[in-house]
Structure formats: C-alpha cells, structure tokens
mmCIF file of C-alpha atoms in Angstrom:
data_model
loop_
_atom_site.group_PDB
_atom_site.id
_atom_site.type_symbol
_atom_site.label_atom_id
_atom_site.label_comp_id
_atom_site.label_asym_id
_atom_site.label_seq_id
_atom_site.Cartn_x
_atom_site.Cartn_y
_atom_site.Cartn_z
ATOM 1 C CA MET F 1 97.467 201.547 41.248
ATOM 2 C CA HIS F 2 100.285 201.120 38.769
ATOM 3 C CA ILE F 3 104.013 200.778 39.341
ATOM 4 C CA ALA F 4 107.051 201.093 37.081
ATOM 5 C CA GLN F 5 107.766 198.197 34.741
ATOM 6 C CA SER F 6 111.226 197.656 36.265
ATOM 7 C CA TRP F 7 109.688 196.759 39.663
ATOM 8 C CA ILE F 8 107.370 194.329 37.929
ATOM 9 C CA ASP F 9 110.321 192.769 36.088
ATOM 10 C CA ILE F 10 112.214 192.379 39.373
ATOM 11 C CA ALA F 11 109.213 190.597 40.878
ATOM 12 C CA TYR F 12 109.125 188.345 37.802
ATOM 13 C CA LEU F 13 112.806 187.560 38.378
ATOM 14 C CA ILE F 14 112.040 186.563 41.979
ATOM 15 C CA ALA F 15 109.178 184.385 40.740
ATOM 16 C CA ALA F 16 111.476 182.751 38.163
ATOM 17 C CA CYS F 17 114.024 181.976 40.920
ATOM 18 C CA LEU F 18 111.254 180.405 43.024
ATOM 19 C CA PHE F 19 110.258 178.247 40.037
ATOM 20 C CA VAL F 20 113.866 177.099 39.536
ATOM 21 C CA VAL F 21 114.325 176.221 43.212
ATOM 22 C CA GLY F 22 110.852 174.663 43.229
ATOM 23 C CA ILE F 23 111.492 172.391 40.229
ATOM 24 C CA LYS F 24 114.867 171.401 41.679
ATOM 25 C CA GLY F 25 113.163 170.545 44.976
ATOM 26 C CA MET F 26 110.539 168.431 43.245
ATOM 27 C CA THR F 27 113.224 166.099 41.859
ATOM 28 C CA LYS F 28 114.083 164.788 45.364
ATOM 29 C CA PRO F 29 111.665 162.980 47.709
ATOM 30 C CA LYS F 30 112.733 164.931 50.795
ATOM 31 C CA THR F 31 112.258 168.390 49.345
ATOM 32 C CA ALA F 32 109.378 167.685 46.929
ATOM 33 C CA VAL F 33 106.569 169.148 49.065
ATOM 34 C CA ARG F 34 108.563 172.293 49.775
ATOM 35 C CA GLY F 35 109.486 172.568 46.097
ATOM 36 C CA ASN F 36 105.831 172.548 45.098
ATOM 37 C CA MET F 37 105.054 175.203 47.746
ATOM 38 C CA LEU F 38 107.877 177.470 46.545
ATOM 39 C CA ALA F 39 106.702 177.175 42.949
ATOM 40 C CA ALA F 40 103.140 178.018 44.043
ATOM 41 C CA ILE F 41 104.436 181.089 45.913
ATOM 42 C CA GLY F 42 106.341 182.103 42.774
ATOM 43 C CA MET F 43 103.118 181.888 40.783
ATOM 44 C CA GLY F 44 101.352 184.011 43.400
ATOM 45 C CA VAL F 45 104.076 186.678 43.208
ATOM 46 C CA ALA F 46 103.941 186.760 39.387
ATOM 47 C CA ALA F 47 100.126 186.956 39.297
ATOM 48 C CA VAL F 48 99.756 189.657 41.969
ATOM 49 C CA ILE F 49 102.463 191.921 40.548
ATOM 50 C CA THR F 50 100.923 191.616 37.082
ATOM 51 C CA LEU F 51 97.731 193.223 38.416
ATOM 52 C CA LEU F 52 99.770 196.421 38.857
ATOM 53 C CA ASN F 53 100.752 196.470 35.165
ATOM 54 C CA LYS F 54 99.912 199.811 33.537
ATOM 55 C CA HIS F 55 98.185 198.088 30.603
ATOM 56 C CA ILE F 56 95.528 196.743 32.928
ATOM 57 C CA VAL F 57 92.762 199.316 33.060
ATOM 58 C CA SER F 58 89.761 197.283 34.153
ATOM 59 C CA TYR F 59 89.433 194.483 36.669
ATOM 60 C CA GLU F 60 85.900 193.120 36.141
ATOM 61 C CA VAL F 61 86.847 190.483 33.566
ATOM 62 C CA ILE F 62 89.950 189.511 35.537
ATOM 63 C CA ILE F 63 88.070 189.018 38.809
ATOM 64 C CA ALA F 64 85.297 187.060 37.111
ATOM 65 C CA GLY F 65 87.858 184.822 35.386
ATOM 66 C CA LEU F 66 89.866 184.252 38.569
ATOM 67 C CA VAL F 67 86.756 183.353 40.590
ATOM 68 C CA VAL F 68 85.352 180.977 37.959
ATOM 69 C CA GLY F 69 88.718 179.365 37.155
ATOM 70 C CA GLY F 70 89.819 179.159 40.792
ATOM 71 C CA THR F 71 86.576 177.476 41.852
ATOM 72 C CA ILE F 72 86.640 174.941 39.015
ATOM 73 C CA GLY F 73 90.334 174.194 39.582
ATOM 74 C CA ALA F 74 89.957 173.726 43.330
ATOM 75 C CA VAL F 75 86.869 171.524 43.033
ATOM 76 C CA MET F 76 88.536 169.376 40.371
ATOM 77 C CA ALA F 77 91.685 168.974 42.461
ATOM 78 C CA LYS F 78 89.678 168.006 45.574
ATOM 79 C CA LYS F 79 87.327 165.586 43.847
ATOM 80 C CA VAL F 80 89.728 163.701 41.560
ATOM 81 C CA GLN F 81 90.566 160.098 42.474
ATOM 82 C CA MET F 82 94.231 159.280 43.050
ATOM 83 C CA THR F 83 94.008 156.646 40.316
ATOM 84 C CA SER F 84 92.816 159.273 37.835
ATOM 85 C CA MET F 85 95.846 161.540 38.270
ATOM 86 C CA PRO F 86 97.391 161.053 34.787
ATOM 87 C CA GLN F 87 94.211 162.127 33.001
ATOM 88 C CA MET F 88 93.740 164.995 35.461
ATOM 89 C CA ILE F 89 97.208 166.293 34.587
ATOM 90 C CA ALA F 90 96.413 165.857 30.884
ATOM 91 C CA LEU F 91 93.243 167.909 31.251
ATOM 92 C CA LEU F 92 94.926 170.680 33.271
ATOM 93 C CA ASN F 93 97.771 170.785 30.775
ATOM 94 C CA GLY F 94 95.301 171.092 27.914
ATOM 95 C CA PHE F 95 93.739 174.082 29.668
ATOM 96 C CA GLY F 96 97.194 175.664 29.987
ATOM 97 C CA GLY F 97 97.786 175.249 26.260
ATOM 98 C CA GLY F 98 94.302 176.596 25.572
ATOM 99 C CA ALA F 99 95.071 179.644 27.711
ATOM 100 C CA SER F 100 98.212 180.444 25.673
ATOM 101 C CA PHE F 101 96.158 179.945 22.510
ATOM 102 C CA ALA F 102 93.549 182.421 23.813
ATOM 103 C CA VAL F 103 96.182 184.960 24.908
ATOM 104 C CA ALA F 104 97.841 184.914 21.481
ATOM 105 C CA SER F 105 94.429 185.186 19.780
ATOM 106 C CA ALA F 106 93.524 188.190 21.936
ATOM 107 C CA GLU F 107 96.814 189.874 20.977
ATOM 108 C CA PHE F 108 96.151 189.138 17.293
ATOM 109 C CA PHE F 109 92.670 190.669 17.316
ATOM 110 C CA ARG F 110 93.868 193.624 19.367
ATOM 111 C CA GLY F 111 96.294 194.294 16.534
ATOM 112 C CA GLY F 112 99.126 194.467 19.055
ATOM 113 C CA ALA F 113 101.420 192.193 17.071
ATOM 114 C CA GLY F 114 102.864 194.397 14.357
ATOM 115 C CA ASP F 115 106.525 193.512 13.856
ATOM 116 C CA VAL F 116 107.840 190.285 12.380
ATOM 117 C CA VAL F 117 108.960 188.785 15.701
ATOM 118 C CA SER F 118 105.546 189.335 17.338
ATOM 119 C CA ILE F 119 103.694 187.858 14.372
ATOM 120 C CA ILE F 120 105.867 184.741 14.252
ATOM 121 C CA ALA F 121 105.557 184.399 18.036
ATOM 122 C CA THR F 122 101.767 184.800 17.813
ATOM 123 C CA GLY F 123 101.624 182.099 15.145
ATOM 124 C CA ALA F 124 103.853 179.795 17.222
ATOM 125 C CA ALA F 125 101.746 180.342 20.367
ATOM 126 C CA VAL F 126 98.541 179.591 18.443
ATOM 127 C CA LEU F 127 100.008 176.510 16.738
ATOM 128 C CA ILE F 128 101.640 174.978 19.825
ATOM 129 C CA GLY F 129 98.882 176.101 22.210
ATOM 130 C CA ALA F 130 96.122 174.594 20.058
ATOM 131 C CA VAL F 131 98.042 171.333 19.533
ATOM 132 C CA THR F 132 98.537 171.123 23.315
ATOM 133 C CA LEU F 133 94.836 171.814 23.913
ATOM 134 C CA THR F 134 93.317 169.222 21.575
ATOM 135 C CA GLY F 135 96.149 166.691 22.027
ATOM 136 C CA SER F 136 95.739 166.788 25.809
ATOM 137 C CA LEU F 137 91.957 166.462 25.501
ATOM 138 C CA VAL F 138 92.438 163.290 23.437
ATOM 139 C CA ALA F 139 94.923 161.958 26.018
ATOM 140 C CA PHE F 140 92.376 162.745 28.760
ATOM 141 C CA ALA F 141 89.517 161.073 26.839
ATOM 142 C CA LYS F 142 91.589 157.947 26.219
ATOM 143 C CA LEU F 143 92.685 157.553 29.848
ATOM 144 C CA GLN F 144 89.207 158.361 31.159
ATOM 145 C CA GLU F 145 87.907 155.729 28.700
ATOM 146 C CA LEU F 146 85.563 158.216 27.074
ATOM 147 C CA ILE F 147 87.022 156.959 23.803
ATOM 148 C CA ASP F 148 88.782 153.694 22.957
ATOM 149 C CA GLY F 149 92.316 153.599 24.379
ATOM 150 C CA LYS F 150 93.592 151.595 21.419
ATOM 151 C CA PRO F 151 95.625 153.344 18.709
ATOM 152 C CA MET F 152 93.312 154.942 16.168
ATOM 153 C CA GLY F 153 94.165 156.109 12.698
ATOM 154 C CA PHE F 154 93.600 155.879 8.995
ATOM 155 C CA PRO F 155 95.841 155.234 6.002
ATOM 156 C CA GLY F 156 97.878 158.267 5.098
ATOM 157 C CA MET F 157 97.456 159.899 8.510
ATOM 158 C CA LYS F 158 101.155 160.784 8.660
ATOM 159 C CA LEU F 159 100.878 162.551 5.311
ATOM 160 C CA VAL F 160 97.792 164.485 6.456
ATOM 161 C CA ASN F 161 99.655 165.522 9.618
ATOM 162 C CA ALA F 162 102.641 166.667 7.572
ATOM 163 C CA ILE F 163 100.327 168.714 5.329
ATOM 164 C CA LEU F 164 98.579 170.258 8.364
ATOM 165 C CA PHE F 165 101.932 171.168 9.927
ATOM 166 C CA ILE F 166 103.447 172.628 6.750
ATOM 167 C CA GLY F 167 100.152 174.408 6.013
ATOM 168 C CA SER F 168 100.297 176.004 9.481
ATOM 169 C CA LEU F 169 103.831 177.233 8.832
ATOM 170 C CA VAL F 170 102.749 178.647 5.466
ATOM 171 C CA ALA F 171 99.821 180.419 7.174
ATOM 172 C CA ILE F 172 102.230 181.991 9.706
ATOM 173 C CA GLY F 173 104.473 183.062 6.822
ATOM 174 C CA TYR F 174 101.467 184.600 5.056
ATOM 175 C CA LEU F 175 100.554 186.557 8.182
ATOM 176 C CA VAL F 176 104.112 187.938 8.334
ATOM 177 C CA VAL F 177 103.724 189.341 4.807
ATOM 178 C CA HIS F 178 100.053 190.346 5.207
ATOM 179 C CA PRO F 179 99.516 191.051 8.918
ATOM 180 C CA GLY F 180 96.024 190.903 10.380
ATOM 181 C CA VAL F 181 94.260 188.727 7.769
ATOM 182 C CA GLU F 182 91.602 187.116 9.960
ATOM 183 C CA SER F 183 90.624 184.256 7.623
ATOM 184 C CA VAL F 184 94.235 183.017 7.530
ATOM 185 C CA PHE F 185 94.418 183.278 11.300
ATOM 186 C CA TRP F 186 91.300 181.101 11.674
ATOM 187 C CA ALA F 187 92.658 178.599 9.137
ATOM 188 C CA LEU F 188 95.846 178.349 11.210
ATOM 189 C CA ALA F 189 93.883 177.877 14.441
ATOM 190 C CA ILE F 190 91.661 175.144 12.968
ATOM 191 C CA ALA F 191 94.573 173.306 11.286
ATOM 192 C CA ALA F 192 96.488 173.332 14.603
ATOM 193 C CA CYS F 193 93.472 171.990 16.538
ATOM 194 C CA ILE F 194 93.064 169.105 14.061
ATOM 195 C CA LEU F 195 96.814 168.426 14.130
ATOM 196 C CA GLY F 196 96.656 168.028 17.923
ATOM 197 C CA LEU F 197 93.847 165.465 17.604
ATOM 198 C CA PHE F 198 95.610 163.497 14.869
ATOM 199 C CA LEU F 199 98.960 163.450 16.665
ATOM 200 C CA VAL F 200 97.597 161.785 19.813
ATOM 201 C CA LEU F 201 94.788 159.558 18.427
ATOM 202 C CA PRO F 202 97.222 156.945 16.985
ATOM 203 C CA ILE F 203 99.015 156.528 20.330
ATOM 204 C CA GLY F 204 97.948 153.719 22.667
ATOM 205 C CA GLY F 205 96.761 154.258 26.247
ATOM 206 C CA ALA F 206 99.846 152.625 27.773
ATOM 207 C CA ASP F 207 102.112 155.264 26.225
ATOM 208 C CA MET F 208 99.908 158.155 27.371
ATOM 209 C CA PRO F 209 102.027 159.206 30.402
ATOM 210 C CA VAL F 210 104.951 159.902 28.075
ATOM 211 C CA VAL F 211 102.682 161.829 25.706
ATOM 212 C CA ILE F 212 101.320 163.917 28.587
ATOM 213 C CA ALA F 213 104.867 164.717 29.689
ATOM 214 C CA LEU F 214 105.677 165.807 26.134
ATOM 215 C CA LEU F 215 102.506 167.905 25.850
ATOM 216 C CA ASN F 216 103.467 169.509 29.161
ATOM 217 C CA SER F 217 106.731 170.528 27.553
ATOM 218 C CA TYR F 218 104.746 171.946 24.610
ATOM 219 C CA SER F 219 102.547 174.043 26.877
ATOM 220 C CA GLY F 220 105.714 175.573 28.320
ATOM 221 C CA VAL F 221 106.930 176.460 24.820
ATOM 222 C CA ALA F 222 103.487 177.918 24.017
ATOM 223 C CA ALA F 223 103.670 180.126 27.124
ATOM 224 C CA SER F 224 107.156 181.224 26.102
ATOM 225 C CA ALA F 225 105.936 182.135 22.608
ATOM 226 C CA ALA F 226 103.103 184.140 24.182
ATOM 227 C CA GLY F 227 105.841 185.894 26.166
ATOM 228 C CA PHE F 228 107.554 186.979 22.939
ATOM 229 C CA VAL F 229 104.220 188.321 21.689
ATOM 230 C CA MET F 230 103.709 190.456 24.788
ATOM 231 C CA GLY F 231 107.358 191.214 25.539
ATOM 232 C CA ASN F 232 106.891 189.651 28.968
ATOM 233 C CA SER F 233 109.985 188.263 30.708
ATOM 234 C CA ALA F 234 108.043 186.071 33.176
ATOM 235 C CA LEU F 235 106.403 184.162 30.336
ATOM 236 C CA ILE F 236 109.603 183.850 28.293
ATOM 237 C CA ILE F 237 111.795 182.592 31.167
ATOM 238 C CA THR F 238 109.271 180.321 32.857
ATOM 239 C CA GLY F 239 107.851 178.984 29.611
ATOM 240 C CA SER F 240 111.208 177.945 28.205
ATOM 241 C CA LEU F 241 112.258 176.588 31.613
ATOM 242 C CA VAL F 242 109.220 174.273 31.687
ATOM 243 C CA GLY F 243 109.604 173.495 27.983
ATOM 244 C CA ALA F 244 113.195 172.291 28.418
ATOM 245 C CA SER F 245 112.805 170.536 31.764
ATOM 246 C CA GLY F 246 109.600 168.906 30.503
ATOM 247 C CA LEU F 247 111.449 167.513 27.489
ATOM 248 C CA ILE F 248 114.193 166.051 29.714
ATOM 249 C CA LEU F 249 111.569 164.544 32.036
ATOM 250 C CA THR F 250 109.850 163.029 28.985
ATOM 251 C CA SER F 251 113.049 161.306 27.899
ATOM 252 C CA ILE F 252 113.723 160.090 31.473
ATOM 253 C CA MET F 253 110.198 158.635 31.631
ATOM 254 C CA CYS F 254 110.696 156.958 28.253
ATOM 255 C CA LYS F 255 113.867 155.306 29.520
ATOM 256 C CA ALA F 256 112.130 154.171 32.727
ATOM 257 C CA MET F 257 109.343 152.593 30.643
ATOM 258 C CA ASN F 258 111.859 151.112 28.199
ATOM 259 C CA ARG F 259 110.416 153.006 25.237
ATOM 260 C CA SER F 260 112.033 155.364 22.802
ATOM 261 C CA LEU F 261 110.368 158.715 22.252
ATOM 262 C CA THR F 262 110.476 158.309 18.468
ATOM 263 C CA ASN F 263 108.792 154.920 18.865
ATOM 264 C CA VAL F 264 106.024 156.365 21.002
ATOM 265 C CA LEU F 265 105.378 159.203 18.585
ATOM 266 C CA PHE F 266 105.841 157.491 15.231
ATOM 267 C CA GLY F 267 106.124 153.729 15.799
ATOM 268 C CA VAL F 268 102.505 153.035 16.618
ATOM 269 C CA MET F 269 101.406 155.404 13.934
ATOM 270 C CA ALA F 270 102.985 153.174 11.292
ATOM 271 C CA GLU F 271 100.918 150.232 12.553
ATOM 272 C CA ALA F 272 97.735 152.278 12.524
ATOM 273 C CA GLY F 273 98.441 153.820 9.157
ATOM 274 C CA MET S 1 112.479 194.732 26.124
ATOM 275 C CA ASP S 2 114.362 194.379 22.846
ATOM 276 C CA PHE S 3 114.315 191.146 20.924
ATOM 277 C CA VAL S 4 117.946 190.181 21.538
ATOM 278 C CA ALA S 5 117.512 190.509 25.313
ATOM 279 C CA GLU S 6 114.353 188.386 25.100
ATOM 280 C CA LEU S 7 116.164 185.804 23.000
ATOM 281 C CA ALA S 8 119.004 185.680 25.557
ATOM 282 C CA LEU S 9 116.529 184.984 28.373
ATOM 283 C CA PHE S 10 114.849 182.312 26.253
ATOM 284 C CA VAL S 11 118.074 180.467 25.366
ATOM 285 C CA LEU S 12 119.602 180.667 28.865
ATOM 286 C CA ALA S 13 116.370 179.443 30.476
ATOM 287 C CA ILE S 14 116.378 176.439 28.125
ATOM 288 C CA PHE S 15 119.880 175.490 29.244
ATOM 289 C CA LEU S 16 118.845 175.974 32.875
ATOM 290 C CA GLY S 17 115.781 173.781 32.374
ATOM 291 C CA VAL S 18 117.897 171.009 30.856
ATOM 292 C CA GLU S 19 120.430 171.126 33.710
ATOM 293 C CA LEU S 20 117.731 171.271 36.377
ATOM 294 C CA ILE S 21 116.370 167.781 35.757
ATOM 295 C CA THR S 22 119.001 165.157 36.441
ATOM 296 C CA LYS S 23 118.227 161.960 38.305
ATOM 297 C CA VAL S 24 114.569 161.742 39.267
ATOM 298 C CA PRO S 25 113.330 158.647 41.158
ATOM 299 C CA PRO S 26 110.440 157.009 39.210
ATOM 300 C CA THR S 27 107.942 157.624 42.045
ATOM 301 C CA LEU S 28 108.444 161.351 41.541
ATOM 302 C CA HIS S 29 107.916 161.311 37.773
ATOM 303 C CA THR S 30 104.161 161.955 37.943
ATOM 304 C CA PRO S 31 104.282 164.604 40.716
ATOM 305 C CA LEU S 32 107.133 166.415 38.938
ATOM 306 C CA MET S 33 105.188 166.367 35.680
ATOM 307 C CA SER S 34 102.159 167.678 37.547
ATOM 308 C CA GLY S 35 104.178 170.392 39.306
ATOM 309 C CA SER S 36 105.842 171.639 36.147
ATOM 310 C CA ASN S 37 102.439 171.558 34.460
ATOM 311 C CA ALA S 38 101.187 173.923 37.157
ATOM 312 C CA ILE S 39 104.199 176.172 36.527
ATOM 313 C CA SER S 40 103.425 176.247 32.802
ATOM 314 C CA GLY S 41 100.220 177.957 33.904
ATOM 315 C CA ILE S 42 102.449 181.070 34.038
ATOM 316 C CA THR S 43 100.565 182.010 30.889
ATOM 317 C CA LEU S 44 98.099 183.360 33.502
ATOM 318 C CA VAL S 45 100.289 186.487 33.500
ATOM 319 C CA GLY S 46 99.596 187.029 29.802
ATOM 320 C CA ALA S 47 95.943 186.169 30.337
ATOM 321 C CA LEU S 48 95.571 188.806 33.077
ATOM 322 C CA ILE S 49 97.080 191.515 30.871
ATOM 323 C CA ALA S 50 94.831 190.538 27.936
ATOM 324 C CA ALA S 51 91.717 190.401 30.130
ATOM 325 C CA GLY S 52 92.439 193.741 31.793
ATOM 326 C CA SER S 53 93.237 195.691 28.629
ATOM 327 C CA ASP S 54 89.548 196.498 27.984
ATOM 328 C CA ALA S 55 90.051 196.610 24.193
ATOM 329 C CA GLY S 56 86.626 195.519 22.973
ATOM 330 C CA THR S 57 84.184 192.666 23.439
ATOM 331 C CA LEU S 58 86.109 190.013 21.500
ATOM 332 C CA ILE S 59 89.323 190.709 23.442
ATOM 333 C CA ASN S 60 87.379 190.668 26.723
ATOM 334 C CA VAL S 61 85.843 187.294 25.860
ATOM 335 C CA LEU S 62 89.204 185.807 24.811
ATOM 336 C CA GLY S 63 90.829 187.329 27.898
ATOM 337 C CA PHE S 64 88.143 185.865 30.147
ATOM 338 C CA ILE S 65 88.576 182.401 28.585
ATOM 339 C CA ALA S 66 92.365 182.689 28.971
ATOM 340 C CA VAL S 67 92.131 183.711 32.653
ATOM 341 C CA VAL S 68 89.647 180.914 33.447
ATOM 342 C CA LEU S 69 91.717 178.217 31.720
ATOM 343 C CA ALA S 70 95.044 179.418 33.142
ATOM 344 C CA THR S 71 93.615 179.709 36.674
ATOM 345 C CA ILE S 72 92.208 176.162 36.498
ATOM 346 C CA ASN S 73 95.662 175.004 35.366
ATOM 347 C CA VAL S 74 97.481 176.870 38.151
ATOM 348 C CA ILE S 75 95.134 176.235 41.112
ATOM 349 C CA GLY S 76 94.246 172.683 40.072
ATOM 350 C CA GLY S 77 97.873 171.901 39.228
ATOM 351 C CA PHE S 78 99.445 172.973 42.497
ATOM 352 C CA MET S 79 96.659 171.446 44.630
ATOM 353 C CA VAL S 80 96.807 168.112 42.809
ATOM 354 C CA THR S 81 100.609 168.003 43.083
ATOM 355 C CA ASN S 82 100.344 168.725 46.778
ATOM 356 C CA ARG S 83 97.831 165.902 47.238
ATOM 357 C CA MET S 84 100.054 163.436 45.396
ATOM 358 C CA LEU S 85 103.129 164.384 47.395
ATOM 359 C CA ALA S 86 101.220 164.224 50.688
ATOM 360 C CA MET S 87 100.298 160.641 49.822
ATOM 361 C CA PHE S 88 103.943 159.693 49.272
ATOM 362 C CA LYS S 89 104.887 161.178 52.611
ATOM 363 C CA ARG S 90 102.516 158.940 54.558
ATOM 364 C CA LYS S 91 104.054 155.760 53.115
#
C-alpha cells in the first residue's frame, strides 16, 4: 500500500514536533521520562509512515534488518551495566553514523545522486558518517578498556589529519565534476574512516564523554546530509536539530567539566604529537 | 522538494536545536546525550527507503546494513535512555 508523499511529509512534521517536545522534556528532571517516550513515539511514526513510501517495492530486506537490528539493540540495552553507559552510547552513536554512511553509499551506487547538491550531500554524509563510525568505535574501545585509555599519537598526526580532511574534500569535488567514479568514492570512504580513528585516538579517556557528545552531534549532521541526498524532510529537520542541540550540549558539558572544547580536541593532540 | 525549501528547513532546525538546549542539570547530561543519540537514529528512515528499493544486490546489502545499524541505534538508544532515567527517578 502506498500513499501520497504529502501525507508522508505531514507525518514527518508530526514526528519532528514530537522530537522537539521530547528533547525539551529531557532537559528537565520532572519531564525527562515523558520526553524520551514522546521522542520514541515520534521515531515510531516516522518509521511506520516511511514503509508506505512509493519507492519501497520490497519488504524482505527491511523486515530482516528490523528483526536483526531490533533484537541486537534490545539485548544490548537490557544487558549493559549502568557503569558502562558512556561506552554504550558511544557504540550506539557509531552505529548511527555507520547507518548514514551506508545509506549515502547505497544512493551513490544506485546512481540516484545526479545533481551537484545531491553529490555534495552524498560526500558529506559519507565523510561525517564514517568519521562518526570509526571515531565512536575508538571512544567505545577506550572506555571499555579494549585499548589503552591514554592519549595515543605520533609526530605529525595533526598534519596527516589535515591532509586526510583536505583530501576528502578534494575527492568530493572530483565526484561533482566526474559523477559516479567508484575508485574516488572508495578513496573518500577509506580516508574518512582513518580520519575518524586519528581524531579520537589522541584524546584521553577522561575527556571521552565530551567527545561522545560531539560525535553525537556529528551523527545528526550526517543524517541531515543523507536527507539532502534523498530529498527527505524528516532526515533534514531531525538531523540538523540533533546536530545543533548536540553541539550546545557538548559545550555545556565542557563547561561543567571545566574544559574548553578546543583544548579537548587539539590540546592533548599537541602533547601526543 | 526543491533545494531552497530543504535549505530553509535545515537552517531553521539548526536555530531551533540551539534554542532548545538551555540550562540542563549535570545529572541529565548523559541521559540527554543518550536520548538525542537515539533521535539521530532517524537515519533509519533513509535506511528503510534504501533497503526497500530493490535496486540490485549491492544496494540490498548496503540497505540491510543501514537498517540493522539504524535499528540498533534507535531501539538500543531509547531503551537505554529509559533505563537511565528510571534509575534517577528511584533516588
């Protein structure tokens, strides 16, 4: 069953309102539980209405993905220790970034992104999504003590990061001029994955909560970029909403921990490099 | 949707997001981060469309990965946030 796009967009608007009220609620102790519920309902509305989208022609892959993902998510959420919450959030956030990365990749290989805006948005979703994915995995590994929590780095790391970042932008620019070149797309994806690793490795375990908050903001921006690729209002609105509110929360957390964001991101790096 | 309309949504939602977060008590920092992380799982919407488009094996595989990852983010995110908030309530 398919319905007109305008009904779907109205449902997305309702979902976006639920997210706004939900986030607002989560900033106050009294209304926090209700806020979380409202946001979850909003997500349910957005997901269910999407199933009626006319571009969806087969449901096998969707159902399989929902069952597998839902089971893993629920088991993880039930089993996790309260003391392990920060790394749990890091891991979940990494998955969110990875999902945006995968969505943008699927659009690229489908050849859906033809005009300049879609190509730039695809590149942005891949870059930010991949950085969120690998950066969050490093944050998770550090907090879970799978790897050493101490800052790690090598001389010239900042320069390498700058080259990776500029190289990624050049790759996106190349794809604008020559759309659909797969080797350049892969180069972009790999550079972004390495950039995510290198950005978080030099940061110490104590600063990780701030980094996770920042990566959460990134995953919102990645979702928003994916929204520009697909022309989807739910992704654009909600992604930028989370991107902006996540950035403000990051700066509030920095203040509470008496750290400056620039210090967290670049200060320790200088010591390591 | 045309690009300018999309851009308008994008910019206005950024301003809304900035205004939304004002004073947050430190105990709520982690749950709020967790909750907004769950909301960023909205990319599930894009994942569903990619996975349902049936445009070849590679797209199906990428779509499947996207749906799995986004669903873990959404389900895990909201459940974990709920658990954290329930703990605060009891105190």
